[in-house]
Short mmCIF file of C-alpha atoms in Angstrom, two decimals:
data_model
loop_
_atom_site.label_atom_id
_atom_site.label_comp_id
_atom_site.label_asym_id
_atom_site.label_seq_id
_atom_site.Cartn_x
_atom_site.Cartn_y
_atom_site.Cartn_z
CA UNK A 159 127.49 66.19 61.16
CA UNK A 160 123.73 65.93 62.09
CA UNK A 161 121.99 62.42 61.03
CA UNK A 162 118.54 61.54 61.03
CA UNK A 163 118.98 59.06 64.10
CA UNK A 164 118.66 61.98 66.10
CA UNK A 165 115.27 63.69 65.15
CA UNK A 166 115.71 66.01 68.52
CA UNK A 167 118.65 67.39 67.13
CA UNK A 168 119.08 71.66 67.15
CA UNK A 169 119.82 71.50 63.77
CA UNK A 170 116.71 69.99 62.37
CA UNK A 171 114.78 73.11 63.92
CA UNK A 172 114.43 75.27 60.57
CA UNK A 173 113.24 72.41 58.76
CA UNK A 174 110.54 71.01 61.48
CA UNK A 175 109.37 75.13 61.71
CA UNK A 176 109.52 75.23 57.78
CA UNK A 177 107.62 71.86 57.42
CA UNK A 178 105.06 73.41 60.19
CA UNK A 179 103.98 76.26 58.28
CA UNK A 180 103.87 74.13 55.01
CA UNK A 181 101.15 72.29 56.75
CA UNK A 182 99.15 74.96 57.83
CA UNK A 183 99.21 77.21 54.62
CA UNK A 184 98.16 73.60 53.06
CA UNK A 185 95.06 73.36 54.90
CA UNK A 186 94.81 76.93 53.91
CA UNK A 187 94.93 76.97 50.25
CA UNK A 188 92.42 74.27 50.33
CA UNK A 189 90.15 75.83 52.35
CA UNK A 190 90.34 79.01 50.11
CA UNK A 191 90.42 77.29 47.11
CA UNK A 192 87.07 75.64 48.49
CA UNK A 193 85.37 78.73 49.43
CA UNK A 194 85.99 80.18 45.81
CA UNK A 195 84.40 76.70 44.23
CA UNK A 196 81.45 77.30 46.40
CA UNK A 197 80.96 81.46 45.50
CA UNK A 198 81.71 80.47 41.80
CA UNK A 199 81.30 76.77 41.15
CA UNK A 200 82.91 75.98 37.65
CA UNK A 201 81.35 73.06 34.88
CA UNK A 202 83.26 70.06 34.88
CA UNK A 203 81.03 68.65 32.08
CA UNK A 204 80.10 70.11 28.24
CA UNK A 205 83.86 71.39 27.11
CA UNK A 206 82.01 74.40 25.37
CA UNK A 207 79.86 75.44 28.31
CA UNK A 208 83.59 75.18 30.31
CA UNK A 209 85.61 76.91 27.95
CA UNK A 210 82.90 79.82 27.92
CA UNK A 211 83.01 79.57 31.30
CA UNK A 212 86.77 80.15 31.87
CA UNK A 213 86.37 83.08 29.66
CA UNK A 214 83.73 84.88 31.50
CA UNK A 215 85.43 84.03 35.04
CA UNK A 216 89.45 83.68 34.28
CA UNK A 217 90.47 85.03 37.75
CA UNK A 218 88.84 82.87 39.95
CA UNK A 219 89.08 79.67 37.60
CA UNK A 220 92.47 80.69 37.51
CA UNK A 221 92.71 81.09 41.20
CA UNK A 222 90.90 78.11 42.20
CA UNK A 223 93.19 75.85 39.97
CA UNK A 224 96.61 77.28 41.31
CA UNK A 225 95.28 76.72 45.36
CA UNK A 226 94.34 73.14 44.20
CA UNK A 227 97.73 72.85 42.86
CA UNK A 228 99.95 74.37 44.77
CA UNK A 229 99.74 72.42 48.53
CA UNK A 230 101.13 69.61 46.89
CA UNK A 231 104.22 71.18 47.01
CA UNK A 232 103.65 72.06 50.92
CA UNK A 233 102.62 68.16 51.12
CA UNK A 234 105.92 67.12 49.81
CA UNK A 235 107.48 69.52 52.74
CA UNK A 236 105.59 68.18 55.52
CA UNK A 237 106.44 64.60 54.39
CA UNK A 238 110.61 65.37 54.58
CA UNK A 239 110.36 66.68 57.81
CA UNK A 240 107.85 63.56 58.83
CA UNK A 241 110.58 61.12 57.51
CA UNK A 242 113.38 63.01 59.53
CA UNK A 243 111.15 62.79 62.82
CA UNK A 244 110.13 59.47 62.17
CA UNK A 245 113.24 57.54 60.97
CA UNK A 246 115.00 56.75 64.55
CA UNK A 247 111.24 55.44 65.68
CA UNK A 248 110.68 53.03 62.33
CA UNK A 249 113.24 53.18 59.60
CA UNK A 250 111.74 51.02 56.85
CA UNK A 251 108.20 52.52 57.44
CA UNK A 252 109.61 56.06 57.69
CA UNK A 253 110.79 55.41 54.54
CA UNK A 254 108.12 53.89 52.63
CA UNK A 255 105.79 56.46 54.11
CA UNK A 256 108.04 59.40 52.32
CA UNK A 257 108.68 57.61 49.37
CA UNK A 258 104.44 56.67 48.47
CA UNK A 259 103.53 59.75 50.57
CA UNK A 260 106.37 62.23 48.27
CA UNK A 261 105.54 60.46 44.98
CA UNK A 262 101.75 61.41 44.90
CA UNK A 263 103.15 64.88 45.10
CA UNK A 264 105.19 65.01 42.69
CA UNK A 265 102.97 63.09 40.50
CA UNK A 266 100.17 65.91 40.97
CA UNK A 267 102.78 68.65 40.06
CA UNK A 268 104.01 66.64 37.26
CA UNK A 269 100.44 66.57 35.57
CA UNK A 270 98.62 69.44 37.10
CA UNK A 271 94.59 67.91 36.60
CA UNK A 272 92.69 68.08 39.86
CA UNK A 273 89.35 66.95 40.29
CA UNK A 274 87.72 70.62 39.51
CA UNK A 275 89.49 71.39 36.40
CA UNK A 276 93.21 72.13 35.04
CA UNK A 277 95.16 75.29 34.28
CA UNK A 278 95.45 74.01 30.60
CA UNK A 279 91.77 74.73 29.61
CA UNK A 280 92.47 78.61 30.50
CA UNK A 281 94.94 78.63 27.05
CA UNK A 282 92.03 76.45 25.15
CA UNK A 283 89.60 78.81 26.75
CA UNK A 284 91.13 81.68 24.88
CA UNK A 285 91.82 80.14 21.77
CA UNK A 286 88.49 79.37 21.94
CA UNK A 287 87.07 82.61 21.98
CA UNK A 288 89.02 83.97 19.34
CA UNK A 289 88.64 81.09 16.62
CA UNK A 290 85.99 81.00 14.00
CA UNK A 291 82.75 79.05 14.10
CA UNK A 292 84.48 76.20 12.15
CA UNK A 293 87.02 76.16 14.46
CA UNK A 294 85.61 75.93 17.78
CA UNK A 295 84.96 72.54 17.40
CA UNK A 296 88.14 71.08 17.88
CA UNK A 297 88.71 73.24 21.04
CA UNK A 298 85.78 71.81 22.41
CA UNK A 299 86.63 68.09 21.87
CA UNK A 300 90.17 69.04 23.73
CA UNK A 301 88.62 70.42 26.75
CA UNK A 302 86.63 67.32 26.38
CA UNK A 303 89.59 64.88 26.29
CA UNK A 304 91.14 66.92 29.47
CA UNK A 305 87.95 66.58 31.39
CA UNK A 306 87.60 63.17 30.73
CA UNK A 307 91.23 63.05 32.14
CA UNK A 308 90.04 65.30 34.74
CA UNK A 309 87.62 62.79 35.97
CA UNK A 310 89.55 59.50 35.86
CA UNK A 311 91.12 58.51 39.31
CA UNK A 312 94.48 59.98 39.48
CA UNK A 313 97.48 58.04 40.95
CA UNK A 314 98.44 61.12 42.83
CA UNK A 315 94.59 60.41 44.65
CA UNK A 316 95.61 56.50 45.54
CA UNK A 317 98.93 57.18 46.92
CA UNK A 318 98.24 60.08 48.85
CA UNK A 319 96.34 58.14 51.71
CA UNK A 320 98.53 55.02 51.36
CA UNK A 321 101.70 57.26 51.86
CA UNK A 322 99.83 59.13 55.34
CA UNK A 323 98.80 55.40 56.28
CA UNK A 324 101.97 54.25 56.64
CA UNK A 325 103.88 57.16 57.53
CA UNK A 326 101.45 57.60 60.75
CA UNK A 327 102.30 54.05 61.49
CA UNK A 328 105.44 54.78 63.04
CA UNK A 329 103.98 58.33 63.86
CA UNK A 330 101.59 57.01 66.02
CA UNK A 331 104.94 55.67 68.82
CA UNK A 332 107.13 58.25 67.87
CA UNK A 333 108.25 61.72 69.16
CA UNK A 334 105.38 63.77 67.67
CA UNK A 335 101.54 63.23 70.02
CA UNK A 336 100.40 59.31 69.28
CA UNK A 337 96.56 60.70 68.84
CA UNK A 338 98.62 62.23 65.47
CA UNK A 339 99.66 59.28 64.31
CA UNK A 340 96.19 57.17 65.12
CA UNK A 341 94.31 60.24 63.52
CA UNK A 342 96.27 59.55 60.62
CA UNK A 343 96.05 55.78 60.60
CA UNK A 344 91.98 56.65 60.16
CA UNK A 345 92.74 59.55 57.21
CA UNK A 346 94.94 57.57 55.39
CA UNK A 347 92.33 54.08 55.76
CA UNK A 348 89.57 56.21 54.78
CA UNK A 349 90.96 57.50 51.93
CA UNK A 350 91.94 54.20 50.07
CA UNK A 351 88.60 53.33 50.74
CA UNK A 352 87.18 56.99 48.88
CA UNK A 353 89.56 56.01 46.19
CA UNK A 354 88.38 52.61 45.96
CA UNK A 355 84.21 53.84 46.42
CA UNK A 356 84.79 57.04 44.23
CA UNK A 357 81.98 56.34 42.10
CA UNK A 358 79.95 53.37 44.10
CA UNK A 359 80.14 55.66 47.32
CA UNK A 360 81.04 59.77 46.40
CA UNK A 361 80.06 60.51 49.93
CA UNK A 362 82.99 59.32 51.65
CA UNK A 363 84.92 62.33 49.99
CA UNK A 364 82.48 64.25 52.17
CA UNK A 365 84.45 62.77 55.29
CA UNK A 366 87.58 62.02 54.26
CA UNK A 367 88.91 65.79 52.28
CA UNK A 368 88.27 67.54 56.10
CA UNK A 369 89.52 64.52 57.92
CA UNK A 370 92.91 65.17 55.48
CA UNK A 371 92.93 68.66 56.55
CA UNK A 372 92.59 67.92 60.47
CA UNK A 373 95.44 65.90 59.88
CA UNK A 374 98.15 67.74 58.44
CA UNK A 375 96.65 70.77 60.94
CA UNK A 376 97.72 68.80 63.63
CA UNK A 377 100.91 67.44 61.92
CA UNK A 378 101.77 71.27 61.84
CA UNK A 379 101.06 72.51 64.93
CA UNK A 380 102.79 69.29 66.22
CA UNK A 381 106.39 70.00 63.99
CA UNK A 382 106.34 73.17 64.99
CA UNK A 383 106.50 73.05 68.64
CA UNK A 384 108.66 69.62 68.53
CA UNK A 385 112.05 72.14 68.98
CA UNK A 386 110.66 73.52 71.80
CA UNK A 387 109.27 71.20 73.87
CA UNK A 388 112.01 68.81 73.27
CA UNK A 389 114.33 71.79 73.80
CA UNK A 390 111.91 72.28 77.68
CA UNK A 391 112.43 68.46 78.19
CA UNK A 392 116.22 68.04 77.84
CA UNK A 393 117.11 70.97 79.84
CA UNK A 394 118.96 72.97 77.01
CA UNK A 395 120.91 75.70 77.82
CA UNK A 396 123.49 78.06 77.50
CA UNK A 397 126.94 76.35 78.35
CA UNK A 398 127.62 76.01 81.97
CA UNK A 399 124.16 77.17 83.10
CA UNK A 400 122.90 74.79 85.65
CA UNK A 401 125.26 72.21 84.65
CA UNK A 402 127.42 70.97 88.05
CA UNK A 403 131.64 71.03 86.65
CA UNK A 404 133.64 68.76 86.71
CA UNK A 405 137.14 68.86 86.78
CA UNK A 406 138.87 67.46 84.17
CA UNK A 407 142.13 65.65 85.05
CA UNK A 408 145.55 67.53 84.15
CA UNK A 409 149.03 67.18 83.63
CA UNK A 410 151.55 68.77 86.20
CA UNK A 411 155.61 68.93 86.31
CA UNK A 412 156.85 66.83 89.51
CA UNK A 413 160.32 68.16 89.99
CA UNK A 414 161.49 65.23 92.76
CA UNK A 415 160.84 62.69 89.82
CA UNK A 416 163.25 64.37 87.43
CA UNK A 417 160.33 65.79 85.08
CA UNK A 418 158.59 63.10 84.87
CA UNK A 419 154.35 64.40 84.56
CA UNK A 420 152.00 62.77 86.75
CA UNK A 421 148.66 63.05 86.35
CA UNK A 422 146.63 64.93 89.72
#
């Protein structure tokens, strides 16, 4: 049975390989989702102006709000295979790392608001545009209650860099590069402080969104060749192949002492 004491085990391969990919297709989505805010930046103020908005652009607000949404599912990936590689080297910080570091995730798919918008003003959007004069109002003041939402610092944004500060802690002496774990130490330090200076200080947003993405780039790149170079280091081959045999004792009939086995 495989256990997490042994991080170099064969049998962790598919999920280090799995977890690898997670983290690069979540520095992808981002990215994308970031080029189609700049070609087609949506309102995040005046719930009319974004409801009319929605209307007039429903494929890319639609697009922009699932790749904002859906890396937190490859986040939650990348931090599994993080507590798995990281467990022999620190348990109790291994652990706290994945449980902070997997709860922001799950909080973010649990309510779906990022900071550019939510998937729920698409269905306001269209009941928008097919209600009456007299009704419009009231579709307005909900897209204003989910902006307002929208805006307010999500727990999701706290515990995201307190979950990569302390999961890097141990990641910093473990199996994976050190320069990892220390580039993490600075993501995850710099984002409390974003969180903290959101509105005193917007700027450090600026540094601290690519810094995030630098990070789990390298986190990738780093899970997946783990398998292999650990694979390179401990000499792993097929059975018997450079491997000097030894023979194992056995058990032989000695006739002169009336069938009694003696070991040769």
């Amino acid at each position: 049975m495989v256990s997490v004491s042994d991080p170099t085990a064969p049998e962790w391969t598919v999920l280090y390989r799995t977890a690898g990919v997670a983290a690069l297709l979540y520095v992808a989505s981002l990215v994308a989702a970031l080029v189609l805010f700049a070609v087609n930046p949506p309102p995040v103020s005046d719930g009319g102006e974004v409801l009319r908005f929605i209307a007039a652009h429903k494929v890319s607000y639609v697009a922009q709000q699932i790749l904002w949404f859906v890396p937190a599912v490859f986040g939650l990936i990348v931090f599994v295979a993080l507590f798995v590689v990281l467990f022999a080297t620190s348990p109790s910080l291994a652990v706290l790392g994945f449980a902070i570091g997997a709860a922001s995730w799950t909080a973010l798919l649990a309510v779906p608001v990022t900071s550019e918008g939510t998937l729920s003003l698409v269905t306001l959007s269209d009941q928008f545009v097919s209600a009456n004069l007299a009704q419009q109002p009231g579709f307005v003041a909900a897209a204003e209650a989910l902006l307002a939402e929208n805006g307010t610092p999500a727990l999701a944004g706290v515990l995201t860099p307190l979950g990569i500060l302390l999961i890097s802690l141990p990641l910093s002496r473990g199996v994976l590069p050190h320069w990892v774990g220390w580039l993490g130490v600075g993501t995850g330090a710099l984002g409390l402080a974003s969180e903290a200076l959101r509105f005193a200080v917007p700027a450090l947003y600026t540094v601290y969104g690519p810094l995030l993405w630098v990070w789990f780039a390298a986190v990738g790149v780093a899970l997946l060749r783990l398998p292999l170079r650990d694979g390179a280091s401990r000499g792993v081959g097929l059975p018997g192949e450079g491997m000097p045999t030894v023979a194992a004792p056995s058990a032989s009939l000695d006739v002169a002492t009336g069938g009694r086995r003696r070991r040769s």
